[in-house]
Amino acid sequence: MFRTALRNVLAHKARLLMTVLAVMLGVAFVSGTLVFTSTLSEAFRTSSQKSLEHVDVALEPPRSDQGPGSPQRTPQIDQKLLDRVARVPGAATATGLVSGYTGVADKHGKLLGAGLSTRGSNYFPGKDGKDARYPMRDGAAPRGPDQIALDARTADKAGYRVGDTVRISVDGPVREPKLTGIFTTDDDRAAAGGTLTLFDTTSAQKLFRTPGAYSVIQVTAAAGTSQTTLQHAIQRALPPGSATVETGKHLADTQAGMIEERMDGMKTGLMVFAGISLFVGIFLIANTFTMLVAQRTRELALLRAVGAARRQVTRSVLIEAFLVGTLAGATGLVAGIGVGAGLRALVSGTAGNLPDGPLVVAPPTVLTALAVGIVVTVLAAWLPGRRAAKIPPVAAMNSVHLPATTKSLVVRNSIGAVFAGAGTAAVLAATGMDDGRSTMGVGAVLLLIGVFILTPLLSRPLIALAAPVLRAFGTAGTLARQNALRNPRRTATTASALMVGLTLITGLTVIATGVQKGVDKLATESLKADYVISMDSQQPFSSRLEKAVDAADGVVASGPLRREMAEAGAEPEMLNGVDGREFGSLTRLKFTEGALGELHGNRAVVDGDTAKNRHWKTGSRVPVTFPDGKKATLTLSGVYEGNDMFRGLVLDNATLAPHQKHIADDQILVKMADGATDGNKDTLAKALGNNPAIVVADKKDVSESISQTVTVMLNMLYGLLAMTVIVAVLGVINTLAMSVFERSQEIGMLRAVGLDRRGVKRMVRLESLVISLYGGVLGVGLGVFFGWAAGELISMSMKSYELVLPWERIGLFLALAALVGVLAALWPARRAARLNMLTALKAD
């Protein structure tokens, strides 16, 4: 049986290539994901370990378990503690670190790096006057508030040289220190495309902490002293609770675990799309083996007649599937290594440089690739093989194929209706739940399975709708429709592969369009302000910027937004501090109870969801414990509809500020006399010193910044789902090619009675077009339904969400389905047209 299976595999090389290619694409996606994430994990882990090479023990401020309403106590380590650690027996050196956000501009004023990857720290020289962590490649270390050093990657990227003036920003205001040194570093953030700016220790403490305070102390052990011994010695020498003491190995293991956790999330996301591709590939493989068995009924019957048991026939088909799966797994692994290398290059090019490191192909990746290829192929071939074994030898030898009985069709359609009904009910029920994601996910899977089971039943009425159009193509069109309906199960399986891909693509597009509409609505309806000013890092910034904004020409009204966590009614709650006098002229909140009025004193307003959960209403008196531990009672003057910008308690900054240790603004809202114009935007930018770390955004910018993220994510998902469409194309090609082979005698007869080669090509192409559009219509319909349902869930948290059907894109997706049909039919149609008429008539 093994020799028989091997001969069958090698006898049909084109069929073998198509099936292997379908499985290989899915396996390549899986193995490429594993290679990419393993490579990235190893590179970050190695970079992290390098940055901790000189750390045997680290001391951090004591962890605070205080609640949001407890008195503000910023944990810190002072110089006395550093000196005490340096004197511990077994400690060779003790280095004090202090760090924080530092934005760096290039020579054109554009920010380098992004967000929290742009960091500043201190240069801490030892007894030799050097800091071993940051060897200077050029120049010297900074020695005053007007001097800095930059990492070599950043300096080279921006074209900076020693002696240049560099524009930077730490907490808002622009600074222009002199570049005195360029250093090399193993710091993981700098190695991953971020920026690292060094100050002298005194300057860094003033910028990031308080004078004389450190964030961390790193200690190296003397020769012969282990990390654990040094850790215990330091713990004994320090007052209880003064610091948290960990070994360098523990820190490295913790960072490795965090890296692994981040990679797991990425790996899971990519694996989902790999699974979808493999799932679609199963349709192709099952269809291929079903047609393969149908074409070999006489051969299989002969095996039965000479003594082969049913189990041996099934085993023959499964052995063939095993050989195909092994070949697909091996080629998929090789292709996956290339995919992994390509993903690393793509991410490095778009998201900044990644840490250097070799491509990692771990043994589990190899085993997974082979296992996936074999298991998927064997599972897909099992049912056709089992069905082949059940055909009676005499019937098979006489080519009397047993059609599906009425009972089997009724059972299939009943099962499909149950699945589809249960799935639809679950999806609809989930739209009314507060947390219905799991229910909706289960319902979506059930509905998809139900529709797949019902596709043979649905094919007749839906394909019949195309009859008037197909009749316009004459005999070829009529034959194409009849061929598509001749074997509804095969047509359904072929169309289902495309249906799955278009369901996901359409659903994601509907959701993304609704989110974009909601973002636009949020920007236009909740804000009267023309501009929102914030830091690129989304961190709070100095309140001094507010004065610069107020002094700018054309500013009619402005107000800072400040956020603090506190305890309200014995539970944590967000406090939004605003300028009570200007807030009403800068925002447009909808009130369901009471009104905004003028916020002052202990008056406040709250969003509707919070009010409902806390059983608050207009006039309620809310006890609040502020961040400094002091208590007060706020009186609610109104309840507003919450949105993504405002949620929680809103009160006057004059009430909140006395309880804040560090007063900093999260955003500044600005209204200009002439509205949002390019000139006004430039005026504000100049007033803020053309600060590279400050973002001046009008309503359109706010909307585009969020929609850009949605668009990038959607394009990434399109790219990932493209693999599914490619597999679906292969499925259509394979089905048509084998169908042409199956109908060779029929095609020969048609040629004999007058159908020319052009007519044969047109018939095959139209059949492919009908099948593809059938899958496209089902996919678009399901996608719109799932998009609507998911939007109902999103609207519970995003009040401005609005369902919008992207008709242009839906039309594009249907056109894509038609294109798939046209392209997939090129080779089968050419093959059908080139069949020799006499040979085809003799075909058996």
mmCIF file of C-alpha atoms in Angstrom, residues 507-689:
data_model
loop_
_atom_site.group_PDB
_atom_site.id
_atom_site.type_symbol
_atom_site.label_atom_id
_atom_site.label_comp_id
_atom_site.label_asym_id
_atom_site.label_seq_id
_atom_site.Cartn_x
_atom_site.Cartn_y
_atom_site.Cartn_z
ATOM 1 C CA GLY A 507 -15.824 42.561 9.106
ATOM 2 C CA LEU A 508 -12.578 44.298 10.038
ATOM 3 C CA THR A 509 -13.222 47.033 7.464
ATOM 4 C CA VAL A 510 -16.737 47.715 8.776
ATOM 5 C CA ILE A 511 -15.397 47.944 12.350
ATOM 6 C CA ALA A 512 -12.497 50.211 11.355
ATOM 7 C CA THR A 513 -14.795 52.518 9.372
ATOM 8 C CA GLY A 514 -17.142 52.823 12.359
ATOM 9 C CA VAL A 515 -14.256 53.593 14.710
ATOM 10 C CA GLN A 516 -12.970 56.256 12.312
ATOM 11 C CA LYS A 517 -16.425 57.839 12.184
ATOM 12 C CA GLY A 518 -16.584 57.743 15.984
ATOM 13 C CA VAL A 519 -13.191 59.421 16.278
ATOM 14 C CA ASP A 520 -14.252 62.186 13.893
ATOM 15 C CA LYS A 521 -17.459 62.619 15.857
ATOM 16 C CA LEU A 522 -15.547 62.771 19.136
ATOM 17 C CA ALA A 523 -13.175 65.420 17.839
ATOM 18 C CA THR A 524 -15.929 67.603 16.418
ATOM 19 C CA GLU A 525 -18.704 67.166 18.992
ATOM 20 C CA SER A 526 -16.933 67.085 22.355
ATOM 21 C CA LEU A 527 -14.499 69.954 21.699
ATOM 22 C CA LYS A 528 -15.084 73.625 21.093
ATOM 23 C CA ALA A 529 -11.338 74.208 21.394
ATOM 24 C CA ASP A 530 -9.418 74.606 18.147
ATOM 25 C CA TYR A 531 -6.236 72.929 19.382
ATOM 26 C CA VAL A 532 -5.103 70.259 21.860
ATOM 27 C CA ILE A 533 -1.497 70.588 23.060
ATOM 28 C CA SER A 534 0.277 67.540 24.510
ATOM 29 C CA MET A 535 3.669 65.850 24.789
ATOM 30 C CA ASP A 536 4.693 63.328 22.146
ATOM 31 C CA SER A 537 5.321 60.829 24.963
ATOM 32 C CA GLN A 538 1.812 61.425 26.379
ATOM 33 C CA GLN A 539 3.459 62.283 29.701
ATOM 34 C CA PRO A 540 2.534 65.317 31.837
ATOM 35 C CA PHE A 541 4.508 68.478 31.136
ATOM 36 C CA SER A 542 5.488 71.637 32.958
ATOM 37 C CA SER A 543 2.707 74.082 33.822
ATOM 38 C CA ARG A 544 4.999 76.838 32.517
ATOM 39 C CA LEU A 545 3.815 76.035 28.979
ATOM 40 C CA GLU A 546 0.345 77.285 29.894
ATOM 41 C CA LYS A 547 1.730 80.788 30.390
ATOM 42 C CA ALA A 548 3.481 80.661 27.010
ATOM 43 C CA VAL A 549 0.203 79.634 25.349
ATOM 44 C CA ASP A 550 -1.773 82.405 27.069
ATOM 45 C CA ALA A 551 0.733 84.975 25.832
ATOM 46 C CA ALA A 552 0.429 83.883 22.181
ATOM 47 C CA ASP A 553 -1.363 86.205 19.732
ATOM 48 C CA GLY A 554 -4.950 85.283 18.883
ATOM 49 C CA VAL A 555 -5.635 83.060 21.908
ATOM 50 C CA VAL A 556 -9.216 83.653 23.115
ATOM 51 C CA ALA A 557 -9.384 80.975 25.781
ATOM 52 C CA SER A 558 -7.128 78.205 27.068
ATOM 53 C CA GLY A 559 -7.223 75.756 29.907
ATOM 54 C CA PRO A 560 -4.995 72.937 31.149
ATOM 55 C CA LEU A 561 -6.229 69.409 31.857
ATOM 56 C CA ARG A 562 -4.698 67.605 34.838
ATOM 57 C CA ARG A 563 -5.419 64.051 35.934
ATOM 58 C CA GLU A 564 -4.908 62.442 39.327
ATOM 59 C CA MET A 565 -6.114 59.236 40.925
ATOM 60 C CA ALA A 566 -7.898 59.615 44.252
ATOM 61 C CA GLU A 567 -10.444 57.820 46.403
ATOM 62 C CA ALA A 568 -14.059 58.820 45.872
ATOM 63 C CA GLY A 569 -16.625 57.021 47.981
ATOM 64 C CA ALA A 570 -13.912 54.633 49.271
ATOM 65 C CA GLU A 571 -13.068 53.468 45.706
ATOM 66 C CA PRO A 572 -10.357 54.626 43.260
ATOM 67 C CA GLU A 573 -11.559 57.271 40.824
ATOM 68 C CA MET A 574 -10.015 59.553 38.199
ATOM 69 C CA LEU A 575 -10.039 63.275 38.989
ATOM 70 C CA ASN A 576 -9.951 65.590 35.960
ATOM 71 C CA GLY A 577 -8.709 69.027 36.900
ATOM 72 C CA VAL A 578 -9.804 71.854 34.561
ATOM 73 C CA ASP A 579 -9.981 75.625 34.469
ATOM 74 C CA GLY A 580 -13.504 76.014 35.816
ATOM 75 C CA ARG A 581 -13.993 79.441 34.246
ATOM 76 C CA GLU A 582 -12.930 78.467 30.694
ATOM 77 C CA PHE A 583 -13.974 74.797 30.575
ATOM 78 C CA GLY A 584 -17.431 75.491 29.169
ATOM 79 C CA SER A 585 -16.046 77.557 26.290
ATOM 80 C CA LEU A 586 -13.497 74.862 25.379
ATOM 81 C CA THR A 587 -15.649 71.713 25.512
ATOM 82 C CA ARG A 588 -19.089 70.581 24.437
ATOM 83 C CA LEU A 589 -20.257 67.946 26.913
ATOM 84 C CA LYS A 590 -23.796 66.551 26.762
ATOM 85 C CA PHE A 591 -25.503 66.520 30.145
ATOM 86 C CA THR A 592 -28.183 63.978 31.053
ATOM 87 C CA GLU A 593 -28.716 65.559 34.476
ATOM 88 C CA GLY A 594 -28.062 69.051 35.769
ATOM 89 C CA ALA A 595 -25.639 71.310 33.933
ATOM 90 C CA LEU A 596 -21.972 72.259 33.846
ATOM 91 C CA GLY A 597 -22.503 75.727 35.237
ATOM 92 C CA GLU A 598 -19.319 77.250 36.594
ATOM 93 C CA LEU A 599 -16.991 74.802 38.295
ATOM 94 C CA HIS A 600 -15.498 76.304 41.441
ATOM 95 C CA GLY A 601 -14.944 75.343 45.027
ATOM 96 C CA ASN A 602 -16.138 71.824 45.769
ATOM 97 C CA ARG A 603 -18.503 71.602 42.818
ATOM 98 C CA ALA A 604 -17.906 68.790 40.299
ATOM 99 C CA VAL A 605 -19.565 66.893 37.454
ATOM 100 C CA VAL A 606 -19.293 63.167 36.655
ATOM 101 C CA ASP A 607 -19.827 60.894 33.636
ATOM 102 C CA GLY A 608 -23.001 58.821 33.355
ATOM 103 C CA ASP A 609 -21.412 55.355 33.636
ATOM 104 C CA THR A 610 -19.606 56.254 36.849
ATOM 105 C CA ALA A 611 -22.737 57.868 38.254
ATOM 106 C CA LYS A 612 -24.763 54.748 37.452
ATOM 107 C CA ASN A 613 -22.207 52.379 38.984
ATOM 108 C CA ARG A 614 -21.828 54.499 42.130
ATOM 109 C CA HIS A 615 -25.536 55.396 42.404
ATOM 110 C CA TRP A 616 -24.735 59.116 42.211
ATOM 111 C CA LYS A 617 -26.970 61.828 40.822
ATOM 112 C CA THR A 618 -27.155 65.604 40.665
ATOM 113 C CA GLY A 619 -26.865 66.967 44.181
ATOM 114 C CA SER A 620 -25.018 63.905 45.550
ATOM 115 C CA ARG A 621 -22.270 64.656 48.029
ATOM 116 C CA VAL A 622 -19.163 62.588 47.278
ATOM 117 C CA PRO A 623 -16.454 62.136 49.944
ATOM 118 C CA VAL A 624 -12.995 62.352 48.323
ATOM 119 C CA THR A 625 -9.531 61.555 49.680
ATOM 120 C CA PHE A 626 -6.988 63.552 47.658
ATOM 121 C CA PRO A 627 -3.468 62.327 46.724
ATOM 122 C CA ASP A 628 -1.949 64.092 49.744
ATOM 123 C CA GLY A 629 -4.288 62.237 52.107
ATOM 124 C CA LYS A 630 -6.538 65.201 52.887
ATOM 125 C CA LYS A 631 -10.290 64.790 52.627
ATOM 126 C CA ALA A 632 -13.115 66.893 51.224
ATOM 127 C CA THR A 633 -16.700 66.515 50.028
ATOM 128 C CA LEU A 634 -17.581 67.291 46.404
ATOM 129 C CA THR A 635 -21.117 68.241 45.390
ATOM 130 C CA LEU A 636 -22.249 67.003 41.958
ATOM 131 C CA SER A 637 -23.842 69.709 39.832
ATOM 132 C CA GLY A 638 -24.369 67.535 36.733
ATOM 133 C CA VAL A 639 -23.975 64.176 35.003
ATOM 134 C CA TYR A 640 -22.495 64.180 31.483
ATOM 135 C CA GLU A 641 -22.124 61.580 28.743
ATOM 136 C CA GLY A 642 -18.611 60.199 29.041
ATOM 137 C CA ASN A 643 -16.302 59.871 26.042
ATOM 138 C CA ASP A 644 -12.727 58.872 25.302
ATOM 139 C CA MET A 645 -11.470 62.300 26.365
ATOM 140 C CA PHE A 646 -13.437 62.873 29.554
ATOM 141 C CA ARG A 647 -14.440 60.217 32.034
ATOM 142 C CA GLY A 648 -14.689 60.399 35.815
ATOM 143 C CA LEU A 649 -15.026 63.389 38.140
ATOM 144 C CA VAL A 650 -14.315 66.849 36.708
ATOM 145 C CA LEU A 651 -13.460 69.656 39.119
ATOM 146 C CA ASP A 652 -11.672 73.001 39.201
ATOM 147 C CA ASN A 653 -7.862 72.996 39.141
ATOM 148 C CA ALA A 654 -7.924 75.528 41.979
ATOM 149 C CA THR A 655 -9.542 72.819 44.130
ATOM 150 C CA LEU A 656 -7.167 70.035 42.996
ATOM 151 C CA ALA A 657 -3.814 71.893 42.874
ATOM 152 C CA PRO A 658 -3.298 72.367 46.657
ATOM 153 C CA HIS A 659 -3.320 68.569 47.036
ATOM 154 C CA GLN A 660 -0.761 67.858 44.297
ATOM 155 C CA LYS A 661 2.920 67.574 45.083
ATOM 156 C CA HIS A 662 3.968 68.102 41.460
ATOM 157 C CA ILE A 663 1.694 70.284 39.350
ATOM 158 C CA ALA A 664 1.896 69.205 35.716
ATOM 159 C CA ASP A 665 -0.515 69.404 32.772
ATOM 160 C CA ASP A 666 -1.570 66.445 30.638
ATOM 161 C CA GLN A 667 -3.032 68.622 27.894
ATOM 162 C CA ILE A 668 -3.871 72.240 27.139
ATOM 163 C CA LEU A 669 -7.040 73.147 25.239
ATOM 164 C CA VAL A 670 -6.782 76.320 23.165
ATOM 165 C CA LYS A 671 -9.409 78.390 21.333
ATOM 166 C CA MET A 672 -8.212 80.961 18.788
ATOM 167 C CA ALA A 673 -9.975 84.075 17.509
ATOM 168 C CA ASP A 674 -9.795 82.954 13.855
ATOM 169 C CA GLY A 675 -10.299 79.242 14.513
ATOM 170 C CA ALA A 676 -7.926 76.509 13.349
ATOM 171 C CA THR A 677 -5.656 77.875 10.613
ATOM 172 C CA ASP A 678 -2.109 77.095 9.513
ATOM 173 C CA GLY A 679 -1.054 80.531 10.719
ATOM 174 C CA ASN A 680 -2.515 80.019 14.190
ATOM 175 C CA LYS A 681 -0.869 76.616 14.446
ATOM 176 C CA ASP A 682 2.502 78.160 13.588
ATOM 177 C CA THR A 683 1.868 80.914 16.134
ATOM 178 C CA LEU A 684 1.323 78.385 18.915
ATOM 179 C CA ALA A 685 4.338 76.325 17.828
ATOM 180 C CA LYS A 686 6.555 79.422 17.954
ATOM 181 C CA ALA A 687 5.138 80.419 21.329
ATOM 182 C CA LEU A 688 6.193 76.988 22.611
ATOM 183 C CA GLY A 689 9.680 77.423 21.184
#
